[in-house]
XYZ file of C-alpha atoms in Angstrom:
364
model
C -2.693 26.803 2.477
C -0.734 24.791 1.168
C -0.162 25.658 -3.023
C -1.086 22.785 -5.648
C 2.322 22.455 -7.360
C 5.877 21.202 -6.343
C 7.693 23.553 -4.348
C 11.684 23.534 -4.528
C 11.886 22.662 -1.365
C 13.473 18.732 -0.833
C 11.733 15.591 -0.973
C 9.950 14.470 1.916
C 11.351 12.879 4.859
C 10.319 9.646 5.678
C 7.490 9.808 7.973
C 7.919 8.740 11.968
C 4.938 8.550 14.237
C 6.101 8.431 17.912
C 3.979 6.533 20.757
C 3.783 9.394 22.947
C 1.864 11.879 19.877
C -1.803 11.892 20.446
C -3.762 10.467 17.734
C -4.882 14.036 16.462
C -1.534 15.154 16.066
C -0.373 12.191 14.690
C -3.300 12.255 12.303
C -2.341 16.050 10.760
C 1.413 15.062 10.750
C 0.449 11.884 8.261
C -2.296 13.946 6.385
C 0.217 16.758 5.763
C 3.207 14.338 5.209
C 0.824 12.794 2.623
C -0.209 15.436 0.956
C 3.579 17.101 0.361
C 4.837 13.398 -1.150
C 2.191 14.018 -3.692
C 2.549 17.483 -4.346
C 6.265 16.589 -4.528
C 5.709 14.502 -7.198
C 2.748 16.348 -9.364
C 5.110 18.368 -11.487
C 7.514 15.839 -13.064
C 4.480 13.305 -13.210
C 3.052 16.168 -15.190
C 5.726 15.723 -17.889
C 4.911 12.175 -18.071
C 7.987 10.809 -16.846
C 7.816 7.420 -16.120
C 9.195 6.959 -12.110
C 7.605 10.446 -11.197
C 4.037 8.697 -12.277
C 4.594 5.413 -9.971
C 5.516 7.741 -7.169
C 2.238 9.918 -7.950
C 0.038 6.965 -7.412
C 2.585 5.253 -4.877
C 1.896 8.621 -2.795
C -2.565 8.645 -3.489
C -2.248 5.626 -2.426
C -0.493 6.077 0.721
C -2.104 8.839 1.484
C -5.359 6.116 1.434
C -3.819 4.263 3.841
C -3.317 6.883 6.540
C -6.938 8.246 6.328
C -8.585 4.612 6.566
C -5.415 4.036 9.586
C -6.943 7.442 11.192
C -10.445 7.594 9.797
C -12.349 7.256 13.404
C -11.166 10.843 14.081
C -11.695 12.754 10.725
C -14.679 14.039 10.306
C -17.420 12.277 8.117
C -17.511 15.215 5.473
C -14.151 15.662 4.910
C -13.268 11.253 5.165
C -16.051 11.066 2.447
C -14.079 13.721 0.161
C -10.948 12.011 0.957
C -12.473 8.530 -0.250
C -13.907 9.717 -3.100
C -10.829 11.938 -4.811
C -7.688 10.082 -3.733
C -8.852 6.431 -5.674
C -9.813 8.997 -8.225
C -6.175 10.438 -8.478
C -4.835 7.174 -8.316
C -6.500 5.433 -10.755
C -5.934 7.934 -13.113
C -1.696 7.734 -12.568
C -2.555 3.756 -12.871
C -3.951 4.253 -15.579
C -0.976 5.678 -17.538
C 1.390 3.685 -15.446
C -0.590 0.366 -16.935
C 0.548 1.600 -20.164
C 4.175 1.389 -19.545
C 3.641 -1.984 -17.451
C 1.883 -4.067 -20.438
C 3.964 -2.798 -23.075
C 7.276 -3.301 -21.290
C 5.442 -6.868 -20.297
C 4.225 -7.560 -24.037
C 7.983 -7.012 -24.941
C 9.685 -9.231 -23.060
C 7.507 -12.073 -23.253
C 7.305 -11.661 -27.342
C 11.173 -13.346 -26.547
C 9.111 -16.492 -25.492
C 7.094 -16.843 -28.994
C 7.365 -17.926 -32.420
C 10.652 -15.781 -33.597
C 8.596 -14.771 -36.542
C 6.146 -13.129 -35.024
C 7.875 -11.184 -32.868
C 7.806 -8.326 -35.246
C 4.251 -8.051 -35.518
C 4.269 -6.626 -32.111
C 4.835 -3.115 -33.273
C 1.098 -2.124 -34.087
C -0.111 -2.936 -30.497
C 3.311 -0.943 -28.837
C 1.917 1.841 -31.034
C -1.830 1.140 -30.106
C -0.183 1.434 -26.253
C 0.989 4.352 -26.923
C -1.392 6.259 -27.886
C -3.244 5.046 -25.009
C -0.609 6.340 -22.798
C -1.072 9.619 -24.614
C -4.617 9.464 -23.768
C -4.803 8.958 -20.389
C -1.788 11.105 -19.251
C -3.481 14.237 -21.194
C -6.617 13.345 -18.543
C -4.725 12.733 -15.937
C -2.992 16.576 -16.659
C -6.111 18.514 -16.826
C -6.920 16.285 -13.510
C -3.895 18.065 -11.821
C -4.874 21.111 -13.109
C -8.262 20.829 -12.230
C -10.076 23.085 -9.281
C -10.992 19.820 -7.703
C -7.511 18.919 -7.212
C -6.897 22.125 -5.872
C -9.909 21.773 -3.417
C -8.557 18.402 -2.395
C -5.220 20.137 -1.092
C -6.505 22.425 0.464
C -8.474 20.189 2.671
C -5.867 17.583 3.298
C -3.571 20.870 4.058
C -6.439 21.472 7.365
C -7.821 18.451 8.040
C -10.801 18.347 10.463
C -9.884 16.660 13.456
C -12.453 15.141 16.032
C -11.282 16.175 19.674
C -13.173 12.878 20.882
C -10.654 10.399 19.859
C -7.750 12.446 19.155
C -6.816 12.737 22.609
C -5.629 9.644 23.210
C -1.695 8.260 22.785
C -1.220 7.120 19.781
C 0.900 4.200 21.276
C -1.818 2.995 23.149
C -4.715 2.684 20.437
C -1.893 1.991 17.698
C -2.965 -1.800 17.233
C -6.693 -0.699 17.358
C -6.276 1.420 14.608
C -4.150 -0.902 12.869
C -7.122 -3.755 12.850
C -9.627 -2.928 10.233
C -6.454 -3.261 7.484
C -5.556 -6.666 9.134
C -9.461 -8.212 9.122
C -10.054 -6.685 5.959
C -6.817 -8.810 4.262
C -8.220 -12.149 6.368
C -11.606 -11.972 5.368
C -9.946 -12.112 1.321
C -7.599 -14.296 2.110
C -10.025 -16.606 2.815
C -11.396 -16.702 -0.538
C -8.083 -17.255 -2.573
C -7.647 -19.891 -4.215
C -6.896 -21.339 -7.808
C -10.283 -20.858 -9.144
C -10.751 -17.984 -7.285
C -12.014 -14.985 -9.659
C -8.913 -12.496 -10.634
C -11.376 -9.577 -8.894
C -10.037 -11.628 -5.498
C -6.550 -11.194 -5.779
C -6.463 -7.635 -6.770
C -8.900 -6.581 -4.011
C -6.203 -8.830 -1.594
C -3.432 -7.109 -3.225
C -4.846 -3.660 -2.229
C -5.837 -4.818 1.189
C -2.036 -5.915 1.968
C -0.744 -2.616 0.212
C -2.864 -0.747 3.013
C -1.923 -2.957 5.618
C 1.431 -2.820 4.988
C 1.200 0.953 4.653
C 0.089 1.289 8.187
C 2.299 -0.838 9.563
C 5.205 1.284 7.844
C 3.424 4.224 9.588
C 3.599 3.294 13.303
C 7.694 1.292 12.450
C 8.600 2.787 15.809
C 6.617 0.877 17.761
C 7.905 -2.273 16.162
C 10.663 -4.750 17.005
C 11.851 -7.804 15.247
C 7.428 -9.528 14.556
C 7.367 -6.119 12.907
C 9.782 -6.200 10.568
C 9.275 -9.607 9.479
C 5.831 -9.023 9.134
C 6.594 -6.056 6.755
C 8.629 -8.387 4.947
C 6.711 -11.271 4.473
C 3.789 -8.320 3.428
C 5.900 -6.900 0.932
C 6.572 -10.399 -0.706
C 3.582 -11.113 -0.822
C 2.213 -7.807 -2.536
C 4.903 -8.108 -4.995
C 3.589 -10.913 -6.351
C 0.288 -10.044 -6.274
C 1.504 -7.178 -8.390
C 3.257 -9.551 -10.935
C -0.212 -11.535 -10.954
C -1.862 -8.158 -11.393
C 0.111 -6.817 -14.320
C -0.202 -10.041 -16.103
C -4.290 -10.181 -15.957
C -4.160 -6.364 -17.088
C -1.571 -7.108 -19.885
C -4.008 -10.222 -21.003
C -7.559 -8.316 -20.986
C -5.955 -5.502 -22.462
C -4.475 -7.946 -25.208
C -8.004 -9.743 -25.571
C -9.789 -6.207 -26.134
C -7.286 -5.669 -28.460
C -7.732 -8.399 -30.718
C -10.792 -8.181 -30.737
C -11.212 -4.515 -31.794
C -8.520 -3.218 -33.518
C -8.020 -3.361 -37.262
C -4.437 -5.135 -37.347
C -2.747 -7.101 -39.762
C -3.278 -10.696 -39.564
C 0.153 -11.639 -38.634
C -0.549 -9.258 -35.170
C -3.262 -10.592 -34.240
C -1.542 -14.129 -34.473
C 1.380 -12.984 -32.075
C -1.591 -11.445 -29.964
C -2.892 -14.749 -29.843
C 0.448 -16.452 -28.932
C 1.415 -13.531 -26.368
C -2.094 -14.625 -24.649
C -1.382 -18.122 -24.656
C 2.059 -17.336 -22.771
C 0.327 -15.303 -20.463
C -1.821 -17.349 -19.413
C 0.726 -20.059 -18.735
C 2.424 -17.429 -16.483
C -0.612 -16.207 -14.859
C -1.845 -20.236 -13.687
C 1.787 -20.006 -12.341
C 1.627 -16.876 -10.515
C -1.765 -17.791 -9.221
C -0.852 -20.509 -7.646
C 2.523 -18.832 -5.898
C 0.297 -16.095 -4.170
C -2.165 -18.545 -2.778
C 0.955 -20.532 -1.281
C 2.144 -17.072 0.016
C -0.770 -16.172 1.295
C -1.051 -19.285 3.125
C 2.343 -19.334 4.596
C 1.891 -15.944 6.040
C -1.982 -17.110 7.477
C 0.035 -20.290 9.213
C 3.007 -17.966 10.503
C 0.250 -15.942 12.613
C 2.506 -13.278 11.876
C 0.410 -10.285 11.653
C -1.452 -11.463 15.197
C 1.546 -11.875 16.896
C 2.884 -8.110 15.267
C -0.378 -6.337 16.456
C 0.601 -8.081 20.027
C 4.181 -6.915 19.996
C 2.546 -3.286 19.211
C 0.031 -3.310 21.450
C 2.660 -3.977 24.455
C 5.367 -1.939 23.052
C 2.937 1.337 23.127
C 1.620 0.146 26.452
C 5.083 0.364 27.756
C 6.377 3.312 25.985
C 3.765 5.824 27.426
C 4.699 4.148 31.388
C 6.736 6.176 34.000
C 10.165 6.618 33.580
C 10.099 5.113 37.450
C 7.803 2.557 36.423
C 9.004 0.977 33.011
C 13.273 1.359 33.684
C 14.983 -1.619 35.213
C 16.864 -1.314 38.719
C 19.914 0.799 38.474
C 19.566 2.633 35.845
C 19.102 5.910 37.443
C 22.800 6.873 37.517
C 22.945 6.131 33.812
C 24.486 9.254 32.087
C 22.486 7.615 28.754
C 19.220 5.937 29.898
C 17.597 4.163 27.236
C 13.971 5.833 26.320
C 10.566 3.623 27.396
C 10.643 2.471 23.601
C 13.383 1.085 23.311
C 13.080 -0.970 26.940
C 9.856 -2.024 25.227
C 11.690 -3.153 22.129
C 13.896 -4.933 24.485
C 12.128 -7.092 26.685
C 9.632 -8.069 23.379
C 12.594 -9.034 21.215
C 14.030 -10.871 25.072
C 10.548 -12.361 25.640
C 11.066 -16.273 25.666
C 9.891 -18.676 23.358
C 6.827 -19.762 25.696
C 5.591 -16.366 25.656
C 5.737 -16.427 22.028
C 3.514 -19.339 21.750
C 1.258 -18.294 24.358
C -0.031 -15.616 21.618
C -2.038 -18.469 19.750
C -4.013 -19.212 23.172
C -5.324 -15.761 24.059
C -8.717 -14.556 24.753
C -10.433 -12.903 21.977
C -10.765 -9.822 23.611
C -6.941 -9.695 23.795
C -5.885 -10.483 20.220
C -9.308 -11.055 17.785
C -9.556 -8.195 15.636
């Protein structure tokens, strides 16, 4: 079993998936992988340290992504256990790590106000704070808990469905892949300017799982892949910018309206919400155009297609799959990578073929 606390042993490696795994193996490798990055990080997050908390939650959340990416073969008691105590690990790292993020955001945008005020900032750092002192003392005892312990223990053995888990993971690898990519269209759909904050922070997560999952299965991926992940990656980070700013502004709001500061903080309150708000009406506005770029590019379609083939290819004969002569090759290149090749080779007419097949070829 695997012990609750940071071992000495080295960081973990990043994580590789390989086409020819069957989904049950590949499953335990990601649970396990999962579960070391955030054991790997408990102890300094422990401490408080800044980084070692946005890997902690970084790492829950992660770990999220690979049991939704491989949730059809864990079993129903264990997935619901999963579900419930990773968000609940994660929001408690957030909720320290929100701490740091408005108060490092309050600070640099008190350069953007009335130079007299910028003083009066000091009561709500403080307020922060203590806060931050707050919530990292629960998020301690969380670590500590028997709970926790329970938790890693069960993502140290996780129950693994035979039906299912039999199959190559390179040829289901765009199935599993589809839930993330339906769940981020069916929000996307709902951005837009007026669109309530609640629907770009749901988006956000959706894209942070997608993106995940993607990351997981990298070896099946050629060149749609990677600027897929890129465009994904944009995209989250600035949701996250949008993000931080609605936190730093409720926060702000509750602030003002419950604390017992001096006058002259509440005013730079005031001002620090009015230049939020201009930044947030920006920020809005740049995610929906981002999001709408990337629904235009057909991007993540046309990656689920270049994964689906790749996979298909990878797991073919040797005999099958390798072009004419390459027999006497001292150095034959593996089925992935002639995969890899003939996508990345495929001409532009295949390319735009993708938008024009049937559903039960590319609809999630």
């Amino acid at each position: 079993m695997v012990e609750a606390s940071r071992s000495d042993a080295p960081p973990p490696r990043r994580l590789t998936l390989s086409p020819g795994e069957t989904v049950a193996a590949a499953a335990r490798k990601a649970i396990a992988f999962g579960a070391e990055s955030l054991l790997w990080h408990q102890n300094a997050a422990e401490f408080g340290d800044a980084e070692p908390l946005h890997q902690l939650r970084v790492a829950a959340r992660r770990l999220r992504a690979t049991i939704e990416l491989f949730s059809n073969v864990i079993y129903a008691a264990q997935l619901k256990i999963y579900r419930r105590d990773l968000p609940w690990i994660g929001g408690q790292a957030g909720a320290v790590r929100e701490c740091d993020v408005t108060a490092a955001l309050i600070g640099a945008r008190a350069a953007r106000i009335d130079p007299d005020l910028k003083a009066a900032i000091a009561p709500m750092i403080a307020a922060l704070d203590e806060r931050r002192k707050s919530e990292h003392a629960k998020l301690y005892n969380l670590l500590a808990s028997k709970r926790y312990r329970n938790l890693i223990a069960k993502l140290s053995r996780p129950a693994i469905k035979k039906i299912g888990g039999d199959r190559r993971l390179g040829g289901v690898a765009a199935q599993l892949v589809r839930p993330a990519t339906q769940s981020a269209a069916r929000l996307g759909r709902k951005l837009a300017d007026d669109a309530p904050a609640l629907v770009f922070h749901k988006l956000r997560v959706r894209i942070k799982r997608l993106r995940y999952e993607l990351e997981m299965i990298a070896p099946l991926g050629a060149k749609r892949h990677k600027r897929a992940l890129a465009r994904l990656e944009a995209l989250q980070e600035l949701l996250g910018l949008y993000h931080d700013v609605t936190v730093a502004t409720a926060w702000l709001l509750s602030y003002a309206e419950t604390s017992a500061a001096p006058p002259r903080t509440l005013l730079a309150a005031g001002a620090l919400i009015q230049s939020l708000d201009s930044r947030e009406s920006k920020l809005r506005r740049r995610c929906t155009r981002a999001w709408r770029r990337l629904e235009r590019s057909d991007a993540i379609r046309h990656t689920l297609v270049e994964i689906r083939r790749a996979g298909r290819l990878a797991l073919m004969p040797v005999s099958s799959a390798a072009p004419a002569g390459d027999a006497s090759r001292s150095d034959p290149p593996n089925q992935l990578q002639i995969a890899r090749r003939e996508i990345e080779d495929a001409p532009q007419s295949d390319h735009n073929s993708m938008n024009s097949q049937s559903a039960t070829e590319t609809s999630p």
